Amino acid sequence: MNPIIDHLRNHRSFRKYQTDKTIPKAQLDSIIRSAQSAPSWINGQQYSIIAIQNPERKAKIAELCGNQPYIAESSVFLVFVADFYRTHLASEQHQGSHSAVQNVDALLVGATDVGLACENAIIAAESFDLGVVCIGGIRRNMAEVIDFLKLPKHVFPVVGLCIGYPDVEMPIKPRFPKEAVYFEETYQTDVADLMADYDETIIPFSAREGGISWTARVSKFYDKDYYPSIAETLKQQGFLMKDV
């Protein structure tokens, strides 16, 4: 073990924050610059980060994300967007077509770039003893969020990140055993027993979800199209025209 490994394995999600404390500007700047140090495909840096600190605006975006109060309570809410606006400008400058953003691969590129940058921001925030939680609900009302953030065409929100001073201590939620997610040479499908064991392990840590197993919770999530309006919104933003 070393301090970086210890830091990474100590990650927890915090959903209750001290509302009377503000993150110093220097720390927020370090968090953003750390996010910028993440790798990206072709060094395209196909993401941007929008910080929301105004209380009224935090309350509004909390509503748009499905009425999640911890967004409003956090010191800052960062919205990570997949951003091909700059690549659009570059294409215009060099008489390119920019047609590749209409391919599904562009969504993978943008989401991957966002994920890497967001993880760097998480690690940096935690180094200042701040608490974080990722918010997938930023995609719940994607069209309204795009309007709220004044996102131009070729840009769409992928994930939000609450950052603040934790108001409660949280346990470290156990993960799958390594054997369920790490394979050598080829994929291994014989993971049912490992999943069953994990179901029993995770129940005491799932009070917020009603004390249910991992398989029951995930099955419920994937039993329907969770955010059905996303595809149409992405088309309006200039994506998915070729493949969907």
JSON list of N, CA, C and O in Angstrom, two decimals, residues 197-227:
[
{"chain": "A", "resi": 197, "resn": "ASP", "atom": "N", "xyz": [-23.11, -13.92, -3.50]},
{"chain": "A", "resi": 197, "resn": "ASP", "atom": "CA", "xyz": [-22.40, -13.57, -2.27]},
{"chain": "A", "resi": 197, "resn": "ASP", "atom": "C", "xyz": [-22.42, -12.06, -2.06]},
{"chain": "A", "resi": 197, "resn": "ASP", "atom": "O", "xyz": [-22.60, -11.58, -0.93]},
{"chain": "A", "resi": 198, "resn": "TYR", "atom": "N", "xyz": [-22.22, -11.31, -3.13]},
{"chain": "A", "resi": 198, "resn": "TYR", "atom": "CA", "xyz": [-22.21, -9.85, -3.03]},
{"chain": "A", "resi": 198, "resn": "TYR", "atom": "C", "xyz": [-23.58, -9.32, -2.64]},
{"chain": "A", "resi": 198, "resn": "TYR", "atom": "O", "xyz": [-23.68, -8.34, -1.89]},
{"chain": "A", "resi": 199, "resn": "ASP", "atom": "N", "xyz": [-24.63, -9.95, -3.13]},
{"chain": "A", "resi": 199, "resn": "ASP", "atom": "CA", "xyz": [-25.99, -9.54, -2.73]},
{"chain": "A", "resi": 199, "resn": "ASP", "atom": "C", "xyz": [-26.12, -9.52, -1.21]},
{"chain": "A", "resi": 199, "resn": "ASP", "atom": "O", "xyz": [-26.69, -8.59, -0.63]},
{"chain": "A", "resi": 200, "resn": "GLU", "atom": "N", "xyz": [-25.60, -10.54, -0.57]},
{"chain": "A", "resi": 200, "resn": "GLU", "atom": "CA", "xyz": [-25.69, -10.61, 0.89]},
{"chain": "A", "resi": 200, "resn": "GLU", "atom": "C", "xyz": [-24.80, -9.56, 1.55]},
{"chain": "A", "resi": 200, "resn": "GLU", "atom": "O", "xyz": [-25.17, -8.99, 2.59]},
{"chain": "A", "resi": 201, "resn": "THR", "atom": "N", "xyz": [-23.66, -9.30, 0.95]},
{"chain": "A", "resi": 201, "resn": "THR", "atom": "CA", "xyz": [-22.72, -8.34, 1.53]},
{"chain": "A", "resi": 201, "resn": "THR", "atom": "C", "xyz": [-23.24, -6.92, 1.47]},
{"chain": "A", "resi": 201, "resn": "THR", "atom": "O", "xyz": [-23.07, -6.13, 2.41]},
{"chain": "A", "resi": 202, "resn": "ILE", "atom": "N", "xyz": [-23.92, -6.56, 0.36]},
{"chain": "A", "resi": 202, "resn": "ILE", "atom": "CA", "xyz": [-24.28, -5.16, 0.14]},
{"chain": "A", "resi": 202, "resn": "ILE", "atom": "C", "xyz": [-25.55, -4.74, 0.85]},
{"chain": "A", "resi": 202, "resn": "ILE", "atom": "O", "xyz": [-25.76, -3.54, 1.09]},
{"chain": "A", "resi": 203, "resn": "ILE", "atom": "N", "xyz": [-26.42, -5.66, 1.21]},
{"chain": "A", "resi": 203, "resn": "ILE", "atom": "CA", "xyz": [-27.71, -5.29, 1.79]},
{"chain": "A", "resi": 203, "resn": "ILE", "atom": "C", "xyz": [-27.57, -4.36, 3.01]},
{"chain": "A", "resi": 203, "resn": "ILE", "atom": "O", "xyz": [-28.28, -3.35, 3.10]},
{"chain": "A", "resi": 204, "resn": "PRO", "atom": "N", "xyz": [-26.67, -4.62, 3.96]},
{"chain": "A", "resi": 204, "resn": "PRO", "atom": "CA", "xyz": [-26.56, -3.70, 5.10]},
{"chain": "A", "resi": 204, "resn": "PRO", "atom": "C", "xyz": [-26.12, -2.28, 4.72]},
{"chain": "A", "resi": 204, "resn": "PRO", "atom": "O", "xyz": [-26.29, -1.35, 5.50]},
{"chain": "A", "resi": 205, "resn": "PHE", "atom": "N", "xyz": [-25.57, -2.12, 3.52]},
{"chain": "A", "resi": 205, "resn": "PHE", "atom": "CA", "xyz": [-25.09, -0.81, 3.08]},
{"chain": "A", "resi": 205, "resn": "PHE", "atom": "C", "xyz": [-26.08, -0.12, 2.12]},
{"chain": "A", "resi": 205, "resn": "PHE", "atom": "O", "xyz": [-25.76, 0.93, 1.57]},
{"chain": "A", "resi": 206, "resn": "SER", "atom": "N", "xyz": [-27.25, -0.71, 1.94]},
{"chain": "A", "resi": 206, "resn": "SER", "atom": "CA", "xyz": [-28.19, -0.19, 0.94]},
{"chain": "A", "resi": 206, "resn": "SER", "atom": "C", "xyz": [-29.47, 0.34, 1.57]},
{"chain": "A", "resi": 206, "resn": "SER", "atom": "O", "xyz": [-30.54, 0.26, 0.95]},
{"chain": "A", "resi": 207, "resn": "ALA", "atom": "N", "xyz": [-29.36, 0.89, 2.78]},
{"chain": "A", "resi": 207, "resn": "ALA", "atom": "CA", "xyz": [-30.56, 1.40, 3.45]},
{"chain": "A", "resi": 207, "resn": "ALA", "atom": "C", "xyz": [-31.23, 2.49, 2.63]},
{"chain": "A", "resi": 207, "resn": "ALA", "atom": "O", "xyz": [-32.47, 2.59, 2.59]},
{"chain": "A", "resi": 208, "resn": "ARG", "atom": "N", "xyz": [-30.44, 3.34, 1.96]},
{"chain": "A", "resi": 208, "resn": "ARG", "atom": "CA", "xyz": [-31.02, 4.42, 1.18]},
{"chain": "A", "resi": 208, "resn": "ARG", "atom": "C", "xyz": [-31.89, 3.89, 0.04]},
{"chain": "A", "resi": 208, "resn": "ARG", "atom": "O", "xyz": [-32.85, 4.54, -0.37]},
{"chain": "A", "resi": 209, "resn": "GLU", "atom": "N", "xyz": [-31.57, 2.71, -0.45]},
{"chain": "A", "resi": 209, "resn": "GLU", "atom": "CA", "xyz": [-32.34, 2.11, -1.53]},
{"chain": "A", "resi": 209, "resn": "GLU", "atom": "C", "xyz": [-33.40, 1.14, -1.02]},
{"chain": "A", "resi": 209, "resn": "GLU", "atom": "O", "xyz": [-34.04, 0.44, -1.81]},
{"chain": "A", "resi": 210, "resn": "GLY", "atom": "N", "xyz": [-33.58, 1.07, 0.30]},
{"chain": "A", "resi": 210, "resn": "GLY", "atom": "CA", "xyz": [-34.59, 0.19, 0.85]},
{"chain": "A", "resi": 210, "resn": "GLY", "atom": "C", "xyz": [-34.08, -1.14, 1.33]},
{"chain": "A", "resi": 210, "resn": "GLY", "atom": "O", "xyz": [-34.85, -2.07, 1.57]},
{"chain": "A", "resi": 211, "resn": "GLY", "atom": "N", "xyz": [-32.75, -1.25, 1.48]},
{"chain": "A", "resi": 211, "resn": "GLY", "atom": "CA", "xyz": [-32.18, -2.49, 2.00]},
{"chain": "A", "resi": 211, "resn": "GLY", "atom": "C", "xyz": [-32.34, -3.66, 1.04]},
{"chain": "A", "resi": 211, "resn": "GLY", "atom": "O", "xyz": [-32.64, -4.78, 1.47]},
{"chain": "A", "resi": 212, "resn": "ILE", "atom": "N", "xyz": [-32.13, -3.43, -0.25]},
{"chain": "A", "resi": 212, "resn": "ILE", "atom": "CA", "xyz": [-32.29, -4.48, -1.23]},
{"chain": "A", "resi": 212, "resn": "ILE", "atom": "C", "xyz": [-30.93, -4.94, -1.75]},
{"chain": "A", "resi": 212, "resn": "ILE", "atom": "O", "xyz": [-29.92, -4.28, -1.55]},
{"chain": "A", "resi": 213, "resn": "SER", "atom": "N", "xyz": [-30.95, -6.07, -2.43]},
{"chain": "A", "resi": 213, "resn": "SER", "atom": "CA", "xyz": [-29.72, -6.63, -2.97]},
{"chain": "A", "resi": 213, "resn": "SER", "atom": "C", "xyz": [-29.27, -5.86, -4.20]},
{"chain": "A", "resi": 213, "resn": "SER", "atom": "O", "xyz": [-30.04, -5.12, -4.82]},
{"chain": "A", "resi": 214, "resn": "TRP", "atom": "N", "xyz": [-28.01, -6.10, -4.58]},
{"chain": "A", "resi": 214, "resn": "TRP", "atom": "CA", "xyz": [-27.48, -5.46, -5.79]},
{"chain": "A", "resi": 214, "resn": "TRP", "atom": "C", "xyz": [-28.23, -5.91, -7.02]},
{"chain": "A", "resi": 214, "resn": "TRP", "atom": "O", "xyz": [-28.61, -5.10, -7.88]},
{"chain": "A", "resi": 215, "resn": "THR", "atom": "N", "xyz": [-28.48, -7.22, -7.15]},
{"chain": "A", "resi": 215, "resn": "THR", "atom": "CA", "xyz": [-29.15, -7.72, -8.35]},
{"chain": "A", "resi": 215, "resn": "THR", "atom": "C", "xyz": [-30.57, -7.18, -8.46]},
{"chain": "A", "resi": 215, "resn": "THR", "atom": "O", "xyz": [-31.01, -6.82, -9.56]},
{"chain": "A", "resi": 216, "resn": "ALA", "atom": "N", "xyz": [-31.28, -7.08, -7.33]},
{"chain": "A", "resi": 216, "resn": "ALA", "atom": "CA", "xyz": [-32.65, -6.55, -7.37]},
{"chain": "A", "resi": 216, "resn": "ALA", "atom": "C", "xyz": [-32.65, -5.08, -7.77]},
{"chain": "A", "resi": 216, "resn": "ALA", "atom": "O", "xyz": [-33.49, -4.63, -8.57]},
{"chain": "A", "resi": 217, "resn": "ARG", "atom": "N", "xyz": [-31.73, -4.31, -7.23]},
{"chain": "A", "resi": 217, "resn": "ARG", "atom": "CA", "xyz": [-31.68, -2.88, -7.53]},
{"chain": "A", "resi": 217, "resn": "ARG", "atom": "C", "xyz": [-31.31, -2.63, -8.99]},
{"chain": "A", "resi": 217, "resn": "ARG", "atom": "O", "xyz": [-31.95, -1.84, -9.68]},
{"chain": "A", "resi": 218, "resn": "VAL", "atom": "N", "xyz": [-30.27, -3.32, -9.47]},
{"chain": "A", "resi": 218, "resn": "VAL", "atom": "CA", "xyz": [-29.83, -3.11, -10.84]},
{"chain": "A", "resi": 218, "resn": "VAL", "atom": "C", "xyz": [-30.89, -3.61, -11.83]},
{"chain": "A", "resi": 218, "resn": "VAL", "atom": "O", "xyz": [-31.14, -2.98, -12.87]},
{"chain": "A", "resi": 219, "resn": "SER", "atom": "N", "xyz": [-31.52, -4.72, -11.52]},
{"chain": "A", "resi": 219, "resn": "SER", "atom": "CA", "xyz": [-32.57, -5.24, -12.38]},
{"chain": "A", "resi": 219, "resn": "SER", "atom": "C", "xyz": [-33.70, -4.23, -12.52]},
{"chain": "A", "resi": 219, "resn": "SER", "atom": "O", "xyz": [-34.23, -4.01, -13.63]},
{"chain": "A", "resi": 220, "resn": "LYS", "atom": "N", "xyz": [-34.06, -3.56, -11.43]},
{"chain": "A", "resi": 220, "resn": "LYS", "atom": "CA", "xyz": [-35.11, -2.55, -11.47]},
{"chain": "A", "resi": 220, "resn": "LYS", "atom": "C", "xyz": [-34.71, -1.37, -12.35]},
{"chain": "A", "resi": 220, "resn": "LYS", "atom": "O", "xyz": [-35.52, -0.86, -13.13]},
{"chain": "A", "resi": 221, "resn": "PHE", "atom": "N", "xyz": [-33.45, -0.95, -12.24]},
{"chain": "A", "resi": 221, "resn": "PHE", "atom": "CA", "xyz": [-32.97, 0.19, -13.04]},
{"chain": "A", "resi": 221, "resn": "PHE", "atom": "C", "xyz": [-33.02, -0.12, -14.53]},
{"chain": "A", "resi": 221, "resn": "PHE", "atom": "O", "xyz": [-33.37, 0.74, -15.34]},
{"chain": "A", "resi": 222, "resn": "TYR", "atom": "N", "xyz": [-32.65, -1.33, -14.90]},
{"chain": "A", "resi": 222, "resn": "TYR", "atom": "CA", "xyz": [-32.55, -1.67, -16.31]},
{"chain": "A", "resi": 222, "resn": "TYR", "atom": "C", "xyz": [-33.80, -2.36, -16.85]},
{"chain": "A", "resi": 222, "resn": "TYR", "atom": "O", "xyz": [-33.78, -2.93, -17.94]},
{"chain": "A", "resi": 223, "resn": "ASP", "atom": "N", "xyz": [-34.89, -2.23, -16.11]},
{"chain": "A", "resi": 223, "resn": "ASP", "atom": "CA", "xyz": [-36.16, -2.82, -16.54]},
{"chain": "A", "resi": 223, "resn": "ASP", "atom": "C", "xyz": [-36.95, -1.88, -17.44]},
{"chain": "A", "resi": 223, "resn": "ASP", "atom": "O", "xyz": [-38.02, -2.24, -17.94]},
{"chain": "A", "resi": 224, "resn": "LYS", "atom": "N", "xyz": [-36.45, -0.67, -17.62]},
{"chain": "A", "resi": 224, "resn": "LYS", "atom": "CA", "xyz": [-37.15, 0.31, -18.45]},
{"chain": "A", "resi": 224, "resn": "LYS", "atom": "C", "xyz": [-36.13, 1.28, -19.03]},
{"chain": "A", "resi": 224, "resn": "LYS", "atom": "O", "xyz": [-34.98, 1.31, -18.60]},
{"chain": "A", "resi": 225, "resn": "ASP", "atom": "N", "xyz": [-36.58, 2.05, -19.99]},
{"chain": "A", "resi": 225, "resn": "ASP", "atom": "CA", "xyz": [-35.74, 3.11, -20.56]},
{"chain": "A", "resi": 225, "resn": "ASP", "atom": "C", "xyz": [-35.74, 4.25, -19.55]},
{"chain": "A", "resi": 225, "resn": "ASP", "atom": "O", "xyz": [-36.73, 4.96, -19.40]},
{"chain": "A", "resi": 226, "resn": "TYR", "atom": "N", "xyz": [-34.62, 4.41, -18.83]},
{"chain": "A", "resi": 226, "resn": "TYR", "atom": "CA", "xyz": [-34.63, 5.28, -17.66]},
{"chain": "A", "resi": 226, "resn": "TYR", "atom": "C", "xyz": [-34.85, 6.75, -18.01]},
{"chain": "A", "resi": 226, "resn": "TYR", "atom": "O", "xyz": [-35.63, 7.45, -17.37]},
{"chain": "A", "resi": 227, "resn": "TYR", "atom": "N", "xyz": [-34.17, 7.24, -19.03]},
{"chain": "A", "resi": 227, "resn": "TYR", "atom": "CA", "xyz": [-34.35, 8.62, -19.48]},
{"chain": "A", "resi": 227, "resn": "TYR", "atom": "C", "xyz": [-34.71, 8.60, -20.97]},
{"chain": "A", "resi": 227, "resn": "TYR", "atom": "O", "xyz": [-33.86, 8.80, -21.83]}
]
